[in-house]
Tab-separated table of C-alpha atoms (C1' of nucleotides) in Angstrom:
chain	number	residue	atom	x	y	z
M	2	MET	CA	-2.892	13.738	21.313
M	3	LYS	CA	-0.344	16.412	22.744
M	4	PRO	CA	2.143	17.735	20.176
M	5	LEU	CA	5.710	16.128	21.160
M	6	THR	CA	8.063	18.721	21.512
M	7	SER	CA	10.895	18.417	19.264
M	8	ARG	CA	13.815	16.721	21.056
M	9	GLN	CA	10.405	14.160	22.299
M	10	GLN	CA	9.978	13.850	18.427
M	11	GLU	CA	13.711	12.829	17.963
M	12	ILE	CA	13.336	10.127	20.721
M	13	LEU	CA	10.043	8.530	19.643
M	14	GLU	CA	12.209	8.111	15.988
M	15	PHE	CA	15.439	6.078	17.460
M	16	ILE	CA	13.180	4.222	19.410
M	17	ARG	CA	11.269	3.445	15.999
M	18	GLN	CA	14.518	3.350	14.155
M	19	PHE	CA	15.848	1.128	16.763
M	20	LEU	CA	13.361	-1.060	16.794
M	21	GLU	CA	12.837	-1.751	13.377
M	22	GLN	CA	16.781	-3.119	13.168
M	23	GLU	CA	17.341	-4.377	16.467
M	24	GLY	CA	13.610	-6.164	16.864
M	25	PHE	CA	13.375	-5.252	20.311
M	26	PRO	CA	13.517	-1.655	22.271
M	27	PRO	CA	16.235	0.208	23.911
M	28	THR	CA	17.482	0.695	26.602
M	29	LEU	CA	17.177	4.092	28.608
M	30	ALA	CA	21.694	3.649	28.450
M	31	GLU	CA	21.185	2.776	24.853
M	32	ILE	CA	18.554	6.214	24.087
M	33	THR	CA	21.210	8.143	26.100
M	34	ARG	CA	24.242	7.319	24.444
M	35	ALA	CA	22.842	7.929	21.496
M	36	MET	CA	21.275	11.216	21.824
M	37	GLY	CA	24.653	12.259	22.959
M	38	LEU	CA	23.361	12.707	26.695
M	39	LYS	CA	25.579	11.368	29.807
M	40	SER	CA	22.576	10.789	32.217
M	41	PRO	CA	19.757	8.086	31.763
M	42	HIS	CA	17.889	10.412	33.999
M	43	GLY	CA	16.935	13.076	31.012
M	44	VAL	CA	15.789	10.656	28.562
M	45	ARG	CA	13.721	8.721	31.672
M	46	GLU	CA	11.248	12.162	31.623
M	47	GLN	CA	10.811	12.903	28.191
M	48	LEU	CA	9.967	9.084	27.992
M	49	GLN	CA	7.545	9.847	30.770
M	50	ALA	CA	6.273	12.373	29.355
M	51	LEU	CA	6.275	10.809	25.948
M	52	ALA	CA	3.755	8.398	27.316
M	53	ARG	CA	1.254	10.814	28.796
M	54	LYS	CA	1.225	12.305	25.531
M	55	GLY	CA	0.358	9.057	24.187
M	56	ALA	CA	2.495	8.211	22.152
M	57	ILE	CA	4.142	5.357	23.957
M	58	GLU	CA	3.718	2.968	26.606
M	59	LEU	CA	5.878	2.813	29.862
M	60	ILE	CA	5.809	-0.320	30.986
M	61	PRO	CA	7.311	-0.236	34.824
M	62	SER	CA	10.997	-2.003	35.773
M	63	ALA	CA	10.589	-4.360	32.634
M	64	SER	CA	13.697	-3.439	30.773
M	65	ARG	CA	13.505	-1.665	27.630
M	66	GLY	CA	9.400	-1.583	27.990
M	67	ILE	CA	8.510	0.634	26.091
M	68	ARG	CA	5.680	0.068	23.813
M	69	LEU	CA	5.070	1.967	20.614
M	70	LEU	CA	1.593	3.133	20.125
M	71	ASN	CA	0.063	4.656	17.389
M	72	LYS	CA	-0.717	1.509	14.984
M	73	VAL	CA	2.456	1.242	12.763
M	74	ALA	CA	-0.188	-0.280	10.181
M	75	GLU	CA	-1.550	3.306	9.968
M	76	ARG	CA	2.267	4.520	9.237
M	77	ASP	CA	3.135	2.013	6.022
M	78	ALA	CA	-0.264	2.319	4.096
M	79	LEU	CA	-0.870	4.900	1.499
M	80	PRO	CA	-3.358	7.025	-0.406
M	81	LEU	CA	-5.031	5.482	-3.982
M	82	ILE	CA	-6.017	9.013	-5.600
M	83	GLY	CA	-8.171	7.511	-8.891
M	84	LYS	CA	-9.616	9.573	-10.660
M	85	VAL	CA	-8.208	13.718	-9.914
M	86	ALA	CA	-10.334	16.694	-10.691
M	87	ALA	CA	-9.221	19.238	-13.314
M	88	GLY	CA	-8.336	22.198	-11.652
M	89	ARG	CA	-7.444	20.666	-8.160
M	90	PRO	CA	-4.165	19.452	-6.439
M	91	VAL	CA	-3.515	15.074	-6.684
M	92	MET	CA	-3.353	14.851	-3.173
M	93	THR	CA	-6.356	15.955	-1.563
M	94	GLU	CA	-8.710	14.188	0.770
M	95	ALA	CA	-11.349	13.556	-1.649
M	96	HIS	CA	-9.463	12.446	-4.219
M	97	ILE	CA	-9.000	9.690	-2.040
M	98	GLU	CA	-10.511	6.142	-2.892
M	99	LYS	CA	-8.682	4.087	-0.825
M	100	TYR	CA	-5.651	2.917	1.708
M	101	CYS	CA	-3.419	0.628	0.760
M	102	ARG	CA	-1.019	-1.028	2.983
M	103	LEU	CA	2.384	-1.132	1.436
M	104	GLY	CA	5.697	-2.315	3.189
M	105	PRO	CA	8.407	0.606	3.101
M	106	GLU	CA	11.223	-2.186	2.834
M	107	LEU	CA	9.739	-2.211	-0.515
M	108	PHE	CA	11.112	1.498	-2.328
M	109	GLN	CA	14.727	3.180	-1.630
M	110	ASN	CA	12.677	6.210	-1.404
M	111	LYS	CA	10.083	6.956	0.470
M	112	ALA	CA	6.694	7.019	-1.244
M	113	ASP	CA	3.070	8.963	-0.256
M	114	TYR	CA	0.507	7.885	-2.100
M	115	LEU	CA	-0.297	5.269	-5.012
M	116	LEU	CA	-2.083	7.321	-8.568
M	117	ARG	CA	-3.994	5.469	-10.872
M	118	VAL	CA	-2.432	6.047	-14.442
M	119	GLN	CA	-4.797	7.069	-17.509
M	120	GLY	CA	-3.674	5.992	-20.912
M	121	MET	CA	-0.902	4.942	-22.642
M	122	SER	CA	1.431	8.006	-23.475
M	123	MET	CA	4.397	6.319	-20.893
M	124	ARG	CA	3.868	3.504	-22.674
M	125	ASP	CA	7.203	2.715	-23.406
M	126	ALA	CA	9.448	3.468	-19.523
M	127	GLY	CA	6.668	0.130	-19.114
M	128	ILE	CA	4.174	1.858	-17.342
M	129	LEU	CA	0.738	0.877	-18.837
M	130	ASP	CA	-2.810	1.409	-18.690
M	131	GLY	CA	-4.138	1.399	-15.331
M	132	ASP	CA	-0.977	0.940	-13.342
M	133	LEU	CA	-0.583	2.445	-10.098
M	134	LEU	CA	2.452	4.975	-9.990
M	135	VAL	CA	4.054	5.504	-6.234
M	136	VAL	CA	4.410	8.569	-5.782
M	137	ARG	CA	6.842	11.110	-3.922
M	138	GLN	CA	5.148	14.095	-2.851
M	139	THR	CA	7.707	17.031	-3.523
M	140	THR	CA	7.791	20.578	-5.282
M	141	GLU	CA	11.284	19.664	-6.934
M	142	ALA	CA	11.860	17.063	-9.396
M	143	ARG	CA	15.414	16.686	-11.505
M	144	ASN	CA	16.164	16.300	-15.632
M	145	GLY	CA	15.196	12.930	-16.961
M	146	GLN	CA	12.716	11.721	-13.667
M	147	ILE	CA	9.127	10.742	-14.343
M	148	VAL	CA	6.889	13.266	-12.743
M	149	VAL	CA	3.392	14.719	-11.701
M	150	ALA	CA	2.316	17.944	-13.384
M	151	ARG	CA	0.210	19.981	-13.387
M	152	MET	CA	-0.664	23.115	-15.480
M	153	GLN	CA	-4.115	24.853	-14.751
M	154	ASP	CA	-6.576	22.297	-14.679
M	155	GLU	CA	-4.854	19.047	-16.441
M	156	VAL	CA	-2.387	16.057	-14.502
M	157	THR	CA	-0.125	14.314	-16.399
M	158	VAL	CA	2.879	11.880	-15.866
M	159	LYS	CA	5.295	12.468	-18.152
M	160	THR	CA	9.064	12.710	-18.049
M	161	LEU	CA	10.269	15.926	-17.516
M	162	ARG	CA	12.896	18.247	-18.911
M	163	VAL	CA	13.959	21.638	-18.476
M	164	GLU	CA	16.022	23.777	-20.018
M	165	GLU	CA	16.209	27.151	-19.293
M	166	ALA	CA	13.009	28.758	-19.180
M	167	MET	CA	11.094	26.612	-21.296
M	168	ALA	CA	10.563	22.673	-20.275
M	169	TYR	CA	9.533	19.912	-21.933
M	170	LEU	CA	7.055	17.157	-20.668
M	171	GLU	CA	7.942	13.627	-22.383
M	172	PRO	CA	5.587	10.951	-23.254
M	173	ALA	CA	7.330	7.683	-23.673
M	174	ASN	CA	5.618	6.393	-26.797
M	175	PRO	CA	5.511	8.471	-30.051
M	176	ASP	CA	1.973	8.336	-30.672
M	177	PHE	CA	2.113	11.080	-28.193
M	178	PRO	CA	3.275	14.602	-28.501
M	179	ILE	CA	5.787	16.519	-26.486
M	180	ILE	CA	4.329	18.911	-24.719
M	181	VAL	CA	6.789	22.261	-24.384
M	182	VAL	CA	5.703	24.750	-21.676
M	183	ASP	CA	7.270	28.720	-21.259
M	184	LEU	CA	7.564	28.903	-18.251
M	185	ALA	CA	7.280	32.724	-18.368
M	186	LYS	CA	3.793	32.162	-19.685
M	187	GLN	CA	2.625	29.025	-18.307
M	188	ASP	CA	2.430	27.392	-14.333
M	189	LEU	CA	3.728	24.118	-14.177
M	190	ALA	CA	3.453	22.488	-10.570
M	191	ILE	CA	5.493	19.483	-9.998
M	192	GLU	CA	3.125	17.931	-7.570
M	193	GLY	CA	5.466	14.513	-6.933
M	194	VAL	CA	8.086	12.044	-8.345
M	195	VAL	CA	7.563	9.317	-9.456
M	196	VAL	CA	9.472	6.722	-7.604
M	197	GLY	CA	7.851	2.927	-8.345
M	198	VAL	CA	5.126	1.367	-10.680
M	199	ILE	CA	2.392	-1.578	-9.179
M	200	ARG	CA	0.324	-3.033	-11.794
M	201	THR	CA	-2.510	-5.171	-10.329
M	202	ARG	CA	-4.238	-6.651	-13.356
M	203	ILE	CA	-2.422	-8.404	-16.079
M	204	GLY	CA	-3.384	-8.894	-19.735
F	23	MET	CA	18.228	-25.357	8.704
F	24	LYS	CA	18.435	-28.198	11.678
F	25	PRO	CA	15.450	-29.752	12.254
F	26	LEU	CA	14.021	-28.348	16.410
F	27	THR	CA	12.099	-30.146	19.068
F	28	SER	CA	8.907	-29.927	19.939
F	29	ARG	CA	10.378	-28.411	22.761
F	30	GLN	CA	11.950	-26.101	21.328
F	31	GLN	CA	9.186	-25.052	18.635
F	32	GLU	CA	7.540	-24.289	21.714
F	33	ILE	CA	9.168	-22.155	23.386
F	34	LEU	CA	9.421	-20.146	19.673
F	35	GLU	CA	5.834	-20.065	19.248
F	36	PHE	CA	5.944	-18.608	22.742
F	37	ILE	CA	8.423	-16.212	21.913
F	38	ARG	CA	6.485	-15.141	18.568
F	39	GLN	CA	3.142	-14.690	21.054
F	40	PHE	CA	5.032	-12.356	23.823
F	41	LEU	CA	6.708	-10.291	20.966
F	42	GLU	CA	3.369	-10.144	18.680
F	43	GLN	CA	1.605	-9.264	22.232
F	44	GLU	CA	4.261	-6.736	24.099
F	45	GLY	CA	6.138	-5.588	21.447
F	46	PHE	CA	9.844	-6.772	22.833
F	47	PRO	CA	10.706	-10.283	23.280
F	48	PRO	CA	9.994	-11.841	26.916
F	49	THR	CA	13.216	-12.865	29.805
F	50	LEU	CA	14.582	-15.387	30.046
F	51	ALA	CA	12.144	-15.984	33.542
F	52	GLU	CA	9.557	-15.010	31.220
F	53	ILE	CA	9.354	-17.743	29.362
F	54	THR	CA	10.539	-19.990	32.227
F	55	ARG	CA	7.218	-18.993	33.942
F	56	ALA	CA	5.900	-19.866	30.549
F	57	MET	CA	6.808	-22.879	29.700
F	58	GLY	CA	6.128	-24.324	33.975
F	59	LEU	CA	9.739	-24.693	34.544
F	60	LYS	CA	11.553	-23.697	38.031
F	61	SER	CA	15.201	-22.801	36.163
F	62	PRO	CA	15.926	-20.186	33.365
F	63	HIS	CA	18.577	-21.715	33.198
F	64	GLY	CA	17.222	-24.805	30.973
F	65	VAL	CA	15.743	-21.646	28.907
F	66	ARG	CA	18.864	-20.733	28.277
F	67	GLU	CA	20.214	-23.993	27.062
F	68	GLN	CA	17.727	-24.340	24.760
F	69	LEU	CA	17.790	-20.653	23.776
F	70	GLN	CA	21.287	-21.720	22.470
F	71	ALA	CA	20.242	-24.431	20.620
F	72	LEU	CA	17.340	-22.269	18.449
F	73	ALA	CA	20.056	-20.435	17.816
F	74	ARG	CA	22.687	-22.942	16.653
F	75	LYS	CA	19.497	-24.044	14.722
F	76	GLY	CA	19.548	-20.217	12.923
F	77	ALA	CA	16.276	-19.970	14.597
F	78	ILE	CA	16.619	-17.474	16.466
F	79	GLU	CA	19.586	-15.002	17.126
F	80	LEU	CA	21.006	-14.179	20.742
F	81	ILE	CA	22.205	-10.755	21.962
F	82	PRO	CA	24.929	-11.592	24.949
F	83	SER	CA	24.151	-10.030	27.420
F	84	ALA	CA	21.894	-7.586	26.004
F	85	SER	CA	18.366	-7.892	28.324
F	86	ARG	CA	15.528	-9.344	26.182
F	87	GLY	CA	18.273	-10.035	23.694
F	88	ILE	CA	16.064	-12.094	21.080
F	89	ARG	CA	16.150	-11.642	17.488
F	90	LEU	CA	13.764	-13.597	15.742
F	91	LEU	CA	15.067	-14.936	12.007
F	92	ASN	CA	13.072	-16.351	9.447
F	93	LYS	CA	10.156	-14.105	10.157
F	94	VAL	CA	7.764	-16.188	8.418
F	95	ALA	CA	5.260	-14.977	10.957
F	96	GLU	CA	5.016	-11.696	9.546
F	97	ARG	CA	1.307	-10.766	8.447
F	98	ASP	CA	0.469	-10.251	5.225
F	99	ALA	CA	4.271	-10.952	4.234
F	100	LEU	CA	4.996	-12.015	0.772
F	101	PRO	CA	8.405	-13.678	0.239
F	102	LEU	CA	10.494	-12.355	-2.211
F	103	ILE	CA	12.438	-14.260	-4.017
F	104	GLY	CA	15.721	-13.340	-6.116
F	105	LYS	CA	17.523	-15.467	-8.413
F	106	VAL	CA	16.397	-19.284	-8.499
F	107	ALA	CA	19.399	-21.300	-8.177
F	108	ALA	CA	19.443	-23.756	-11.332
F	109	GLY	CA	17.319	-27.164	-11.289
F	110	ARG	CA	15.008	-26.087	-7.893
F	111	PRO	CA	11.730	-24.699	-7.874
F	112	VAL	CA	10.740	-21.557	-7.703
F	113	MET	CA	9.453	-21.075	-3.574
F	114	THR	CA	11.773	-22.603	-1.520
F	115	GLU	CA	13.500	-20.898	1.230
F	116	ALA	CA	16.831	-21.576	0.355
F	117	HIS	CA	15.410	-18.875	-2.622
F	118	ILE	CA	13.470	-16.213	-0.251
F	119	GLU	CA	15.438	-12.629	0.040
F	120	LYS	CA	13.407	-10.728	2.231
F	121	TYR	CA	10.166	-10.657	3.252
F	122	CYS	CA	7.219	-6.894	2.248
F	123	ARG	CA	4.704	-6.618	3.677
F	124	LEU	CA	1.943	-5.694	1.305
F	125	GLY	CA	-1.738	-5.425	1.523
F	126	PRO	CA	-3.982	-8.129	0.374
F	127	GLU	CA	-6.811	-5.316	-0.784
F	128	LEU	CA	-4.130	-3.954	-3.915
F	129	PHE	CA	-4.504	-7.500	-6.273
F	130	GLN	CA	-8.008	-9.056	-6.807
F	131	ASN	CA	-5.874	-12.624	-7.271
F	132	LYS	CA	-4.168	-13.889	-4.254
F	133	ALA	CA	-0.348	-13.779	-4.521
F	134	ASP	CA	1.653	-16.219	-3.224
F	135	TYR	CA	5.808	-14.946	-3.863
F	136	LEU	CA	7.435	-12.135	-5.866
F	137	LEU	CA	9.645	-12.724	-8.813
F	138	ARG	CA	12.650	-10.377	-9.402
F	139	VAL	CA	13.171	-10.166	-13.043
F	140	GLN	CA	16.157	-10.554	-14.771
F	141	GLY	CA	16.287	-9.620	-18.078
F	142	MET	CA	14.246	-7.657	-20.616
F	143	SER	CA	12.166	-10.300	-22.607
F	144	MET	CA	8.832	-9.000	-21.113
F	145	ARG	CA	9.540	-6.137	-22.012
F	146	ASP	CA	6.146	-5.242	-24.093
F	147	ALA	CA	4.215	-6.198	-21.951
F	148	GLY	CA	5.814	-3.936	-19.709
F	149	ILE	CA	8.001	-5.328	-17.673
F	150	LEU	CA	10.703	-4.650	-16.726
F	151	ASP	CA	15.150	-6.253	-16.286
F	152	GLY	CA	14.767	-5.513	-12.272
F	153	ASP	CA	10.964	-6.013	-11.447
F	154	LEU	CA	9.198	-7.504	-8.985
F	155	LEU	CA	6.486	-9.879	-9.656
F	156	VAL	CA	3.638	-10.595	-8.216
F	157	VAL	CA	3.218	-14.581	-7.868
F	158	ARG	CA	0.209	-16.735	-7.056
F	159	GLN	CA	1.099	-20.353	-7.117
F	160	THR	CA	-0.183	-22.866	-8.941
F	161	THR	CA	-0.180	-25.628	-11.713
F	162	GLU	CA	-2.625	-24.253	-13.672
F	163	ALA	CA	-3.055	-21.869	-16.814
F	164	ARG	CA	-4.537	-20.792	-19.068
F	165	ASN	CA	-3.668	-19.720	-22.720
F	166	GLY	CA	-2.701	-16.072	-22.625
F	167	GLN	CA	-1.557	-15.902	-19.272
F	168	ILE	CA	1.855	-15.084	-18.201
F	169	VAL	CA	3.173	-17.594	-16.584
F	170	VAL	CA	6.817	-19.049	-13.998
F	171	ALA	CA	7.863	-21.894	-16.189
F	172	ARG	CA	10.865	-24.278	-14.716
F	173	MET	CA	12.112	-26.684	-17.571
F	174	GLN	CA	14.732	-29.605	-15.931
F	175	ASP	CA	17.543	-26.044	-15.159
F	176	GLU	CA	16.324	-23.023	-16.339
F	177	VAL	CA	13.101	-20.948	-14.999
F	178	THR	CA	11.628	-18.081	-17.195
F	179	VAL	CA	8.953	-16.393	-17.055
F	180	LYS	CA	7.187	-15.874	-20.121
F	181	THR	CA	2.779	-15.512	-22.288
F	182	LEU	CA	1.509	-19.327	-21.823
F	183	ARG	CA	0.110	-20.929	-25.571
F	184	VAL	CA	-0.450	-24.691	-25.831
F	185	GLU	CA	-1.829	-26.356	-28.443
F	186	GLU	CA	-2.272	-29.924	-28.113
F	187	ALA	CA	0.846	-31.685	-27.452
F	188	MET	CA	2.751	-28.650	-27.641
F	189	ALA	CA	3.671	-25.591	-25.511
F	190	TYR	CA	4.791	-22.186	-26.627
F	191	LEU	CA	6.102	-19.505	-24.193
F	192	GLU	CA	5.749	-16.008	-25.795
F	193	PRO	CA	8.119	-13.424	-25.279
F	194	ALA	CA	6.484	-9.799	-25.393
F	195	ASN	CA	10.006	-8.103	-26.996
F	196	PRO	CA	10.679	-9.262	-31.106
F	197	ASP	CA	14.660	-9.744	-30.013
F	198	PHE	CA	13.476	-12.858	-28.023
F	199	PRO	CA	13.038	-16.192	-29.210
F	200	ILE	CA	9.478	-17.749	-29.065
F	201	ILE	CA	10.342	-21.144	-26.716
F	202	VAL	CA	8.955	-24.608	-28.434
F	203	VAL	CA	8.390	-26.880	-25.782
F	204	ASP	CA	7.176	-30.593	-27.236
F	205	LEU	CA	5.202	-32.215	-23.823
F	206	ALA	CA	5.409	-35.403	-25.344
F	207	LYS	CA	9.399	-35.396	-24.782
F	208	GLN	CA	10.008	-32.776	-22.810
F	209	ASP	CA	9.257	-31.492	-18.765
F	210	LEU	CA	7.297	-28.506	-18.762
F	211	ALA	CA	6.466	-27.378	-14.746
F	212	ILE	CA	3.968	-24.170	-13.730
F	213	GLU	CA	5.296	-22.851	-11.179
F	214	GLY	CA	2.926	-20.015	-10.918
F	215	VAL	CA	0.460	-17.973	-12.899
F	216	VAL	CA	1.855	-13.782	-12.937
F	217	VAL	CA	-0.771	-11.624	-11.146
F	218	GLY	CA	0.646	-8.116	-10.524
F	219	VAL	CA	3.919	-6.098	-11.567
F	220	ILE	CA	5.832	-4.012	-8.814
F	221	ARG	CA	8.965	-1.448	-9.713
F	222	THR	CA	11.261	0.003	-6.993
F	223	ARG	CA	13.665	1.892	-8.967
F	224	ILE	CA	13.319	3.484	-12.080
F	225	GLY	CA	14.986	5.186	-14.960
E	14	DA	C1'	28.172	-50.532	27.024
E	15	DA	C1'	29.783	-45.787	26.526
E	16	DA	C1'	29.053	-41.309	24.667
E	17	DT	C1'	26.156	-37.817	23.082
E	18	DA	C1'	21.917	-34.918	23.762
E	19	DC	C1'	18.000	-33.570	25.645
E	20	DA	C1'	15.338	-31.508	29.111
E	21	DC	C1'	15.710	-29.946	32.908
E	22	DT	C1'	16.705	-28.258	39.253
E	23	DG	C1'	19.173	-25.082	42.689
E	24	DT	C1'	22.758	-22.264	43.600
E	25	DA	C1'	25.140	-18.226	42.973
E	26	DT	C1'	27.631	-14.317	41.122
E	27	DT	C1'	27.728	-10.334	38.060
E	28	DT	C1'	25.878	-6.475	34.733
E	29	DA	C1'	22.154	-4.938	33.302
E	30	DT	C1'	19.029	-1.680	33.413
E	31	DG	C1'	15.369	0.972	35.800
E	32	DA	C1'	14.391	3.874	39.469
E	33	DT	C1'	15.070	7.908	42.743
E	34	DC	C1'	17.118	11.985	44.711
E	35	DA	C1'	19.372	16.398	44.294
E	36	DG	C1'	20.297	19.505	41.114
E	37	DT	C1'	21.215	22.880	37.360
E	38	DC	C1'	20.819	26.138	33.148
E	39	DT	C1'	16.724	28.283	29.935
E	40	DA	C1'	13.388	29.964	27.841
E	41	DT	C1'	8.750	31.453	28.187
E	42	DG	C1'	4.425	33.456	30.470
E	43	DA	C1'	1.581	35.785	34.062
G	24	DT	C1'	9.712	38.585	39.072
G	25	DC	C1'	8.069	34.515	39.453
G	26	DA	C1'	6.160	30.536	38.501
G	27	DT	C1'	6.543	26.292	35.780
G	28	DA	C1'	7.793	23.325	32.166
G	29	DG	C1'	11.652	21.182	29.109
G	30	DA	C1'	15.965	19.169	29.050
G	31	DC	C1'	19.255	17.811	31.450
G	32	DT	C1'	24.254	16.478	34.462
G	33	DG	C1'	25.628	13.317	38.113
G	34	DA	C1'	25.813	9.865	41.746
G	35	DT	C1'	22.938	6.549	43.976
G	36	DC	C1'	20.189	2.364	45.022
G	37	DA	C1'	17.431	-1.708	44.275
G	38	DT	C1'	16.279	-5.070	41.451
G	39	DA	C1'	15.686	-6.868	36.970
G	40	DA	C1'	17.819	-10.541	34.347
G	41	DA	C1'	22.075	-12.753	31.828
G	42	DT	C1'	25.670	-15.608	33.312
G	43	DA	C1'	27.848	-19.787	35.413
G	44	DC	C1'	29.534	-23.589	37.600
G	45	DA	C1'	27.697	-28.150	39.665
G	46	DG	C1'	24.070	-31.706	39.346
G	47	DT	C1'	20.291	-35.134	37.945
G	48	DG	C1'	17.629	-38.097	34.500
G	49	DT	C1'	15.959	-39.843	30.624
G	50	DA	C1'	16.297	-41.258	25.836
G	51	DT	C1'	18.987	-42.191	21.411
G	52	DT	C1'	22.658	-42.898	18.922
G	53	DT	C1'	27.230	-45.654	18.366
DNA sequence: AAATACACTGTATTTATGATCAGTCTATGA
DNA sequence: TCATAGACTGATCATAAATACAGTGTATTT
């Protein structure tokens, strides 16, 4: 598929949202209004461009005759990361075990991937061995958030606390030690923030 | 919701299929043709009846302005039960808050619905207040399984243990008491077995 | 026996909507 | 500097589609 211009992406996103919200696609006039335009013809040309590029299908003469291609189902599938090889970023093609469909209506925050938990270091936060963490991929995190962090070879999930040049990765289990990172001496890469937990096995 | 006439169900089913197939709702004329009728006005009245009965919503003056309510037909979607009214079975139309798409590839066991947890009585099992339980609807449960149980007016989630004529509903939190049920004197209805947990909010 | 709901036909009217034509303005690459 | 594509305005047109009104006939309920 040919690349979309930013305007075309904007319009495509509006159609997607309208469809989700209303249950049917918008009319040309509705898109025109939403984009702050004054004539529906500009929109029409954009839609024809989107159709040429394979993003949508236009049904001639039909009101609201816009059909989204590129199945939505694929958009809603999250990659499941099983085991992370030492020294490599978490979200890597090679780590993907399978894809899981998860409707976005469940989580407030956008989710990017699932990560299987190893060990009981976050037990008291209700995160158990084998649980799947729902992770938003980001390098920014606030104090108190549960993060996926990487230090050289090791990937760990802990509560983040940063004070001046020191970072503390705190477990939620008294049997485990707090990991102290001197940011001046050691690298600490934030790979993502935990936005949800899924447990698929009980007992 | 008032019962639908067979004609109304037929029309509703057509709208559902059309929507699935085409990506947008049909016009009155399209329904008219599909039903083998000759005037759109008959269809219009049926749609208004469907709207009165709460099966659809009609958006005035909008082309294809039909919105399906009760979207039971959503594939791979599980109903989310928020609050359970006293003295009523858990899995009831009235309790459904919304539908959540969850691919079946996540859980080994078949899941029937999601139930929002209230309280911390299962904290040590990694089930926290506000979590969503993935529940398989069944009346049979084994010792040690976490079950959704109902005793008259109250619905509770606990670990089940049955010994002879006594049932014990054990919390996973020392602050809560074990509920003892004498099966000879009291009713205990098993509504389902917990097969998974989903946490959508962290911290 | 009358009232009411269901399930329509048939014609007409209005408005919503897609389609078309004639242009403008701005980049960007040949 | 010419050509070309993107991103529009503005007016007009044709028709798709919802709405309205006046009826018909058959069940069900009261």
